[in-house]
PDB file of C-alpha atoms in Angstrom:
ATOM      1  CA  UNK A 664       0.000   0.000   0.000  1.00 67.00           C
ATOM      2  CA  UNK A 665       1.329   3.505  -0.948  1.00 91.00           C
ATOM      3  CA  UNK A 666       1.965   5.562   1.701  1.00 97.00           C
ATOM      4  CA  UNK A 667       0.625   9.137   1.671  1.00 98.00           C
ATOM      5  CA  UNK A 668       1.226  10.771   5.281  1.00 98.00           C
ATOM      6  CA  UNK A 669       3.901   9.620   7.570  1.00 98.00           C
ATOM      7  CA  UNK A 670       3.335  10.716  11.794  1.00 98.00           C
ATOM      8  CA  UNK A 671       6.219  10.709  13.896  1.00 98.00           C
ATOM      9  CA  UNK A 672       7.105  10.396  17.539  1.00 97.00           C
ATOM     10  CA  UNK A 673       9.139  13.009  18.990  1.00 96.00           C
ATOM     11  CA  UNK A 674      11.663  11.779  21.667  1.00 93.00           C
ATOM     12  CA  UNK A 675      13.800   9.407  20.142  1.00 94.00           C
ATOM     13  CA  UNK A 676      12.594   9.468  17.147  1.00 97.00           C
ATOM     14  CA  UNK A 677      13.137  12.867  15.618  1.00 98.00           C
ATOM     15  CA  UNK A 678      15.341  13.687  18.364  1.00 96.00           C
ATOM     16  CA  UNK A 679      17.900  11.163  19.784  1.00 94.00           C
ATOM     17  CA  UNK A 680      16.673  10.181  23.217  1.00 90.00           C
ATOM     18  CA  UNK A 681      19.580   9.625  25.187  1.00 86.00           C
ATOM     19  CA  UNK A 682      21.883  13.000  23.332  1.00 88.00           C
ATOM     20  CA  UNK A 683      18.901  15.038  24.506  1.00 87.00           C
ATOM     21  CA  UNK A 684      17.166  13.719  27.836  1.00 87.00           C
ATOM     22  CA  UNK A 685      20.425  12.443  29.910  1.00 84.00           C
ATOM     23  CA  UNK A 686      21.451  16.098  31.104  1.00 80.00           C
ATOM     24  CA  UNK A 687      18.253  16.826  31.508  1.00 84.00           C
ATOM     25  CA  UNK A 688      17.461  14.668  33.755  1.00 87.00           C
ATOM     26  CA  UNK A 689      19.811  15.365  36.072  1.00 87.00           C
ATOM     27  CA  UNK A 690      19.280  18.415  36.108  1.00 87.00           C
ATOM     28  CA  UNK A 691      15.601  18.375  36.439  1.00 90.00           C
ATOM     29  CA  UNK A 692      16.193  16.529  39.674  1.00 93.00           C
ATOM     30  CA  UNK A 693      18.572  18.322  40.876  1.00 91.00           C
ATOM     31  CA  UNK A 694      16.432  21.746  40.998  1.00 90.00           C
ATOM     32  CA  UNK A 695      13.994  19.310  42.691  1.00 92.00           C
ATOM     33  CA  UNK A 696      15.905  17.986  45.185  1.00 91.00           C
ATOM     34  CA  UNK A 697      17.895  21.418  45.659  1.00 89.00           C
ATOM     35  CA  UNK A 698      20.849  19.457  44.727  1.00 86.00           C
ATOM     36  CA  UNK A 699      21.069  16.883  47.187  1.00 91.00           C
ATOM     37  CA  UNK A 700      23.142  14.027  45.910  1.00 91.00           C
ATOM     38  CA  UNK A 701      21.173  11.325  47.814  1.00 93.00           C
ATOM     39  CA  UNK A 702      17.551  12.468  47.258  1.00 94.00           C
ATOM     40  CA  UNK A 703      18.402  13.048  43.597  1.00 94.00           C
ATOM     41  CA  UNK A 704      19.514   9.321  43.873  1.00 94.00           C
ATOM     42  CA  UNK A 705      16.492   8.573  44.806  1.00 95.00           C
ATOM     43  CA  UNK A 706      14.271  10.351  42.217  1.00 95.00           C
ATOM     44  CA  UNK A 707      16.322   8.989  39.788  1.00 94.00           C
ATOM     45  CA  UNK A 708      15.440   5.356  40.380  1.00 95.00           C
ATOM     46  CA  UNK A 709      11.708   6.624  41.255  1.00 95.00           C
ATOM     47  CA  UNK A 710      12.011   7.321  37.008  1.00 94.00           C
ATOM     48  CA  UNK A 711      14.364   4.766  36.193  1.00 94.00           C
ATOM     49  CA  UNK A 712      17.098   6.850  35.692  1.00 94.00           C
ATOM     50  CA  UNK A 713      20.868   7.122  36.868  1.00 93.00           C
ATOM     51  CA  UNK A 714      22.073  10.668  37.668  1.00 90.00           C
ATOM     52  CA  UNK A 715      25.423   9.443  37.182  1.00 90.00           C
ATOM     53  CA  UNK A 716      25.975   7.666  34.249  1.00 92.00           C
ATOM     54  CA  UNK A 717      22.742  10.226  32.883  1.00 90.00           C
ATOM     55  CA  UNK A 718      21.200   6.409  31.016  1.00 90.00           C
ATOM     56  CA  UNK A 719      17.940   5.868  31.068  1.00 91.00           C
ATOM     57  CA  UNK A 720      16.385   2.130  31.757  1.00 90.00           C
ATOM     58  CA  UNK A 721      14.584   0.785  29.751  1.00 84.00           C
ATOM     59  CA  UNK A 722      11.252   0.546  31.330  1.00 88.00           C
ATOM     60  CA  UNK A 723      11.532   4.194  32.368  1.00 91.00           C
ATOM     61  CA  UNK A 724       8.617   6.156  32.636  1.00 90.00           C
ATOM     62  CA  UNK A 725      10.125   9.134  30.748  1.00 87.00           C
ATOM     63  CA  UNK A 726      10.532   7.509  27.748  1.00 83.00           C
ATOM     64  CA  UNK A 727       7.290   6.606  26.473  1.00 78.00           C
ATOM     65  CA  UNK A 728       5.177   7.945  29.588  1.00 82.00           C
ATOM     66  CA  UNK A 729       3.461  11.350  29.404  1.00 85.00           C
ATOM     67  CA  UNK A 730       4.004  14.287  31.783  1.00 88.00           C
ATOM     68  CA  UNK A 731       1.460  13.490  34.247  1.00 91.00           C
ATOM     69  CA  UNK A 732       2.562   9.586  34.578  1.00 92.00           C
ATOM     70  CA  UNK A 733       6.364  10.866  35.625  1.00 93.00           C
ATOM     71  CA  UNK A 734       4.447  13.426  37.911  1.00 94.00           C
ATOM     72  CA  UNK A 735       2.903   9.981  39.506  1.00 94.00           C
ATOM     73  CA  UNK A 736       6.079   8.392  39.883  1.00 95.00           C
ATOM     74  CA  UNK A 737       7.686  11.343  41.786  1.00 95.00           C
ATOM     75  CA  UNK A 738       5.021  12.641  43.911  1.00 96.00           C
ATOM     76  CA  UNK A 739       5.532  10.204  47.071  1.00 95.00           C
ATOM     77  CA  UNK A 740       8.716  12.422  47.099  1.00 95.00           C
ATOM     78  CA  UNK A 741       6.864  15.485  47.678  1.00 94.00           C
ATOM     79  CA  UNK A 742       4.404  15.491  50.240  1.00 93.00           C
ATOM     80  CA  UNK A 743       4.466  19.559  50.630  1.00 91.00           C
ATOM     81  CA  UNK A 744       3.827  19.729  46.729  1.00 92.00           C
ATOM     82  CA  UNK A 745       1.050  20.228  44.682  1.00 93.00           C
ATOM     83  CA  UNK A 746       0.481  17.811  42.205  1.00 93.00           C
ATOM     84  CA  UNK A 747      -0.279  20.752  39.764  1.00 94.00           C
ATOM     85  CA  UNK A 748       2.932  22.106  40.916  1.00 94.00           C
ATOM     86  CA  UNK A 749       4.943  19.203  40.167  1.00 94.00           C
ATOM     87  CA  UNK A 750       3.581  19.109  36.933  1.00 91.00           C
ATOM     88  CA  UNK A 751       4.274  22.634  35.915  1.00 90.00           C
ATOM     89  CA  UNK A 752       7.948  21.783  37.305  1.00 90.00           C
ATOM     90  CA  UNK A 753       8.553  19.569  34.605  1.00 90.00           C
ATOM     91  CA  UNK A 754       6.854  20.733  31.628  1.00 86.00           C
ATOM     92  CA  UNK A 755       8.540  24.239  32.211  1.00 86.00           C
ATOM     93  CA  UNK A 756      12.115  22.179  32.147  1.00 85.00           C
ATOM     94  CA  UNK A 757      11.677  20.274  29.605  1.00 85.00           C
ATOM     95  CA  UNK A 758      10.165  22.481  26.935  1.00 83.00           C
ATOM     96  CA  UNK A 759      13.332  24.654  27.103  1.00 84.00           C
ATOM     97  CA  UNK A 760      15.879  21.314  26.627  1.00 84.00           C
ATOM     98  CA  UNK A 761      17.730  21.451  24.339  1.00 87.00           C
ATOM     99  CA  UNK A 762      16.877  18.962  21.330  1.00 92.00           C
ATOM    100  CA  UNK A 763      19.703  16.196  19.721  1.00 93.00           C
ATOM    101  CA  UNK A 764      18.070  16.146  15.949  1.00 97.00           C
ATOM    102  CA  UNK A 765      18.140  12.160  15.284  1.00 97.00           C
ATOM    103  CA  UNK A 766      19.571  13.125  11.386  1.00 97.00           C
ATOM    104  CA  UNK A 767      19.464  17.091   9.745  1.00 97.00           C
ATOM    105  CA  UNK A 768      16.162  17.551   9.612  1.00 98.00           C
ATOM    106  CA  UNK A 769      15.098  20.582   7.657  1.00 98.00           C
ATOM    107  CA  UNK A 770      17.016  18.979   4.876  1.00 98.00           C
ATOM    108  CA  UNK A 771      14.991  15.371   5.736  1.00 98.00           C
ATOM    109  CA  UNK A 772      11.723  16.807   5.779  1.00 98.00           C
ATOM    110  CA  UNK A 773      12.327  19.027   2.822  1.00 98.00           C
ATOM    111  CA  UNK A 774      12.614  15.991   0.868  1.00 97.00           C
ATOM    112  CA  UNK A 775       9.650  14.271   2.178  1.00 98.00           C
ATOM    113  CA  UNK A 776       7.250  17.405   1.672  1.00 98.00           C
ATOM    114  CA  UNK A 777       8.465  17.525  -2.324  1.00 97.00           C
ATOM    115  CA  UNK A 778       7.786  14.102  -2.254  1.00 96.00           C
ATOM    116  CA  UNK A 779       4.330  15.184  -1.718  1.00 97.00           C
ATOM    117  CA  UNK A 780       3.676  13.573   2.016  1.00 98.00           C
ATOM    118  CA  UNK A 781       1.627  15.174   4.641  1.00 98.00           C
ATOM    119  CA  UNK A 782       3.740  15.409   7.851  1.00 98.00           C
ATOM    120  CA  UNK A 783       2.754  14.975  11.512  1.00 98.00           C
ATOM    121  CA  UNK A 784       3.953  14.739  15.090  1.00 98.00           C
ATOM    122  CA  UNK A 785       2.313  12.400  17.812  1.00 98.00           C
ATOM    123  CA  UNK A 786       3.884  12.526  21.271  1.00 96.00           C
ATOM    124  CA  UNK A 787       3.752  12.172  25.147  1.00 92.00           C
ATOM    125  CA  UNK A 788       4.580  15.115  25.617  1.00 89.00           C
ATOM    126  CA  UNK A 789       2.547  18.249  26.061  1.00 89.00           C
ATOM    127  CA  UNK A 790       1.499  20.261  23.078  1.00 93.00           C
ATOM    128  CA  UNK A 791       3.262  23.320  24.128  1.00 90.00           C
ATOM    129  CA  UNK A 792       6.527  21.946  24.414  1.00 90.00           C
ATOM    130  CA  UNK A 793       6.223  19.742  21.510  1.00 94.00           C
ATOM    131  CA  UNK A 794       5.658  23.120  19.767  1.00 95.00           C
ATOM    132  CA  UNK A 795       8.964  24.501  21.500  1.00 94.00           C
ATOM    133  CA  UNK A 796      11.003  21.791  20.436  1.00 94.00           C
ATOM    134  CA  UNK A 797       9.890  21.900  16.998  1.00 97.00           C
ATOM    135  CA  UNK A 798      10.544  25.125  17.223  1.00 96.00           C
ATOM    136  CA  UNK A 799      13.989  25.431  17.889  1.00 95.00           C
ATOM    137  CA  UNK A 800      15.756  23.449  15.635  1.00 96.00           C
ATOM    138  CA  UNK A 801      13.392  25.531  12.820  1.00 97.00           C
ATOM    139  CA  UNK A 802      10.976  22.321  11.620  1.00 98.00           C
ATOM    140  CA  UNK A 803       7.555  24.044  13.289  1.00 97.00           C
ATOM    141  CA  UNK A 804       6.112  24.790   9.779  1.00 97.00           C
ATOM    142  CA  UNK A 805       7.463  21.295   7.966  1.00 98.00           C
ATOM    143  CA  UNK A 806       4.190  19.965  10.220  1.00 98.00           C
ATOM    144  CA  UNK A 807       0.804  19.589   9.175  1.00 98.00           C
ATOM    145  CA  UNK A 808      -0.388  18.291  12.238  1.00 98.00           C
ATOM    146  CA  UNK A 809       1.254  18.493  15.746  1.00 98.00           C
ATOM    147  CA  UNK A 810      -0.451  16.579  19.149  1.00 98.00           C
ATOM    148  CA  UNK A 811       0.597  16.430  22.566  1.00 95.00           C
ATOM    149  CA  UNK A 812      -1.290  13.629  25.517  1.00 93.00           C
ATOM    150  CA  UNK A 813      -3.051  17.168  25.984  1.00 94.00           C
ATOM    151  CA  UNK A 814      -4.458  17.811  22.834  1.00 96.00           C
ATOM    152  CA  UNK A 815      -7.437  16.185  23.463  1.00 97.00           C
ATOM    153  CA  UNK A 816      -6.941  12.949  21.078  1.00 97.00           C
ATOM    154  CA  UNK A 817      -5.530  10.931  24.100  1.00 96.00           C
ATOM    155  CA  UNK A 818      -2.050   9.364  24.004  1.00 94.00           C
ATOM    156  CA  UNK A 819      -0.201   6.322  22.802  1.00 96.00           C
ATOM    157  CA  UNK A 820      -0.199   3.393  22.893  1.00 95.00           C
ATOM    158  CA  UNK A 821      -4.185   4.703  21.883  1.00 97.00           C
ATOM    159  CA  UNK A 822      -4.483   5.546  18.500  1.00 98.00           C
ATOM    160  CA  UNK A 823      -6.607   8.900  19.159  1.00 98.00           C
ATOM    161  CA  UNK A 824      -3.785  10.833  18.237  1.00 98.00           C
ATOM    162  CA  UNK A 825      -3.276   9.136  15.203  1.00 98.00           C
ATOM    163  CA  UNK A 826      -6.844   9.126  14.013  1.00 98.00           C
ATOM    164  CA  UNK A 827      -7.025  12.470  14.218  1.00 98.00           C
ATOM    165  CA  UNK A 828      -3.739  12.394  12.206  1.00 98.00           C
ATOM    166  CA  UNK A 829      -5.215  10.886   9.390  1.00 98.00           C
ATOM    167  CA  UNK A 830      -8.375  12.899   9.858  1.00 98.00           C
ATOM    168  CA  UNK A 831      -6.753  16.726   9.540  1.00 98.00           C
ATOM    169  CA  UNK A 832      -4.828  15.609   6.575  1.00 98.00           C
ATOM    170  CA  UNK A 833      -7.335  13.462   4.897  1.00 98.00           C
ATOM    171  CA  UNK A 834      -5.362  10.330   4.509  1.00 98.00           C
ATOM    172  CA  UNK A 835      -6.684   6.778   5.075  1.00 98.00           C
ATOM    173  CA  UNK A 836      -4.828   5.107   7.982  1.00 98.00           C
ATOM    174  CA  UNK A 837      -3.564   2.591   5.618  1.00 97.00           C
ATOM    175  CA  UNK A 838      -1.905   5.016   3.403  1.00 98.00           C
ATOM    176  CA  UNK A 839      -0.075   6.248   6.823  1.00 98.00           C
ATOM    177  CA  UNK A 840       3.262   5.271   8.251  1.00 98.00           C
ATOM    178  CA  UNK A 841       3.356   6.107  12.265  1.00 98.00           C
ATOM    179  CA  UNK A 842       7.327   6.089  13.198  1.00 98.00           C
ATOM    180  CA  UNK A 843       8.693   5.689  16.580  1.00 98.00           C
ATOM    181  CA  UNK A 844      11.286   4.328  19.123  1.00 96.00           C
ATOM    182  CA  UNK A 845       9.224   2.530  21.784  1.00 94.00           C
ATOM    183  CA  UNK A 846       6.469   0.049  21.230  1.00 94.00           C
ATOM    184  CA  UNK A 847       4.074   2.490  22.608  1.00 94.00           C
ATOM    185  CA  UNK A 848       4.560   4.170  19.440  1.00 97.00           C
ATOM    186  CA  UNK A 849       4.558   0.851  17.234  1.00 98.00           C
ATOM    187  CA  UNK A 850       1.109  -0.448  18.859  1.00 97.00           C
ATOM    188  CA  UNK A 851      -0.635   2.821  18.534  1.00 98.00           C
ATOM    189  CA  UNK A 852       0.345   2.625  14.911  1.00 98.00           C
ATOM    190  CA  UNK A 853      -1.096  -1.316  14.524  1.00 98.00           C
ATOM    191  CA  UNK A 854      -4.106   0.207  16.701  1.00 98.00           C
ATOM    192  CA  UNK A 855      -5.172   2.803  13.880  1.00 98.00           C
ATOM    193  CA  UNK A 856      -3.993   0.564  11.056  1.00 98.00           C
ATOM    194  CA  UNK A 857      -1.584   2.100  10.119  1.00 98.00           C
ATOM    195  CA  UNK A 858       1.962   0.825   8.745  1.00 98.00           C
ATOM    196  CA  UNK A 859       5.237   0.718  11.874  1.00 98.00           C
ATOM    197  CA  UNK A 860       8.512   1.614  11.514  1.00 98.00           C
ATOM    198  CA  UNK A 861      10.586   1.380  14.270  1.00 98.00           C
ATOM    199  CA  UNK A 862      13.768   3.885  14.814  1.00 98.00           C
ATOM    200  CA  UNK A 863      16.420   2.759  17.019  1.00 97.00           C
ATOM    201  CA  UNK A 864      17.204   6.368  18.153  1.00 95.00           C
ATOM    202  CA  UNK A 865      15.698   5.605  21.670  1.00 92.00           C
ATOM    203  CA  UNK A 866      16.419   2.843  24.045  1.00 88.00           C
ATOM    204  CA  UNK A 867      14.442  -0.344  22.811  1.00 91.00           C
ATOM    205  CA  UNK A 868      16.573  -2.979  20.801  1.00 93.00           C
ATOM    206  CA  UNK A 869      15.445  -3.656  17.360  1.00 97.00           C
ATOM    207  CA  UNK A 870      14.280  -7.021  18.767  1.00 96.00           C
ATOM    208  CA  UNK A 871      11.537  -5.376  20.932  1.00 94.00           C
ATOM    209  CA  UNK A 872      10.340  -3.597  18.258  1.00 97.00           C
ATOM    210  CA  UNK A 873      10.569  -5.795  15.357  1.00 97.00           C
ATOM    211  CA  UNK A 874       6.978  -7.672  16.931  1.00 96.00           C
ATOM    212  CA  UNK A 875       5.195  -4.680  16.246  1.00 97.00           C
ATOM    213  CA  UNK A 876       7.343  -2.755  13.271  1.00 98.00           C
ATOM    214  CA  UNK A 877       6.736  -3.725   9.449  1.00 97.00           C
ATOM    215  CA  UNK A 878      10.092  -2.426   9.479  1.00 98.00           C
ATOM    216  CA  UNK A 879      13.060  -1.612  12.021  1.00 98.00           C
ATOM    217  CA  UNK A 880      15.505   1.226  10.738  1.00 98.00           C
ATOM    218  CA  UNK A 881      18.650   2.526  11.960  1.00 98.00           C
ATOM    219  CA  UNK A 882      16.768   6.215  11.973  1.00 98.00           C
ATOM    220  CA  UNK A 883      14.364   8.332  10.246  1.00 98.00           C
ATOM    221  CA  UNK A 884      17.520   9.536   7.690  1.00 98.00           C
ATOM    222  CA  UNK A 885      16.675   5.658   6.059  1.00 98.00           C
ATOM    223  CA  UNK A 886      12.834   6.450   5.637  1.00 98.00           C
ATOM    224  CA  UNK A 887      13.115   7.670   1.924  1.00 97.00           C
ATOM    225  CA  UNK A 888      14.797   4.503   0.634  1.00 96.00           C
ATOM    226  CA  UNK A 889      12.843   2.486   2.245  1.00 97.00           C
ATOM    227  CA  UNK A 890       9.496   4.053   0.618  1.00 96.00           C
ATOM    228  CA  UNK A 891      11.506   3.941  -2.126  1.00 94.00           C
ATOM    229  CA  UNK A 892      11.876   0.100  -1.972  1.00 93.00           C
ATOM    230  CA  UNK A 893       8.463  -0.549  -0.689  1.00 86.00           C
TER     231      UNK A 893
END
């Protein structure tokens, strides 16, 4: 099946996850904790992450979890905080990180627009931030669609997001590839009907995403051959 509109994930996908999120992390805990070498110890392994080495485990929450599900996993921490407060925290840090493009990508999704394909963004994040980071490597207009878990379309692994992909850009979900780096991303995809490519710009293996991936690239940079082959 031809494939008209491709929707990508944003951490680790776009952007390489662990170029971009390890020094954020610790310092994002490290405000929080007001830089307390054993509490940020702790919050780290409340999120799965090590301040030292700044790696993230696999089964952290920040990679494929939205904003609110890390705010769950660090709240027990802070009994004097607000949840709302928390929240506000982290979303103010991490919209100003700043991003590890995955490949060039004005050059990338130049070629993919002549090509004629509607472009998209599906992530975890919040919308704002989404925007932010899109923002400030200059790819904000290359988008045709941009959704955040609080855009109103729900989050992955649901397919909301990517309905309403398809939807705004008038593409059938079979003519649309959804790419990503977690299988959150890849069952979202097989959830709208849609075809999966996996990157391997995150943390998962290949061989946890091949399950769910039609196909498993090195990162987004191989997309055009591969629709070129397929």
């Amino acid at each position: 099946m031809p494939i008209d509109a491709i929707l990508f994930d944003k951490d680790g996908t776009l952007f390489d996850f662990a170029n971009t999120w390890g020094s954020f992390g610790r310092s994002v805990l490290e405000k929080l904790s007001g830089g307390d070498p054993e509490r940020v110890a702790v919050l780290g392994q409340a999120i799965g992450f090590d301040p030292v080495t700044e790696e993230y485990s696999r089964d952290s929450v920040v990679i494929a979890g939205t904003v609110d599900e890390i705010t769950e996993a660090l709240i027990p921490h802070f009994p004097d905080m607000a949840r709302d407060e928390l929240t506000d925290v982290l979303i103010t840090e991490s919209a100003t990180a700043p991003q590890a493009p995955a490949v060039p990508l004005i050059p990338f999704l130049d070629g993919l627009r002549k090509a004629g394909l509607k472009l998209g963004v599906a992530t975890n994040d919040g919308e704002v931030a989404a925007l932010q980071h899109l923002a400030s490597v200059g790819i904000r207009d290359h988008f045709d669609f941009v959704a955040g878990y609080d855009s109103g379309h729900g989050f992955k692994p649901g397919p909301g997001q990517l309905i309403a992909f398809a939807s705004h850009v008038g593409v059938d979900p079979s003519r649309v590839a959804m790419v990503g780096d977690s299988l959150h991303d890849l069952q979202a995809g097989r959830a709208a009907g849609m075809t999966t490519i996996g990157v391997l710009t995150g943390l998962a293996p290949a061989e946890a995403l091949a399950p769910m991936a039609d196909a498993v690239l090195p990162d987004i940079g191989h997309i055009p051959a591969w629709l070129d082959a397929n």
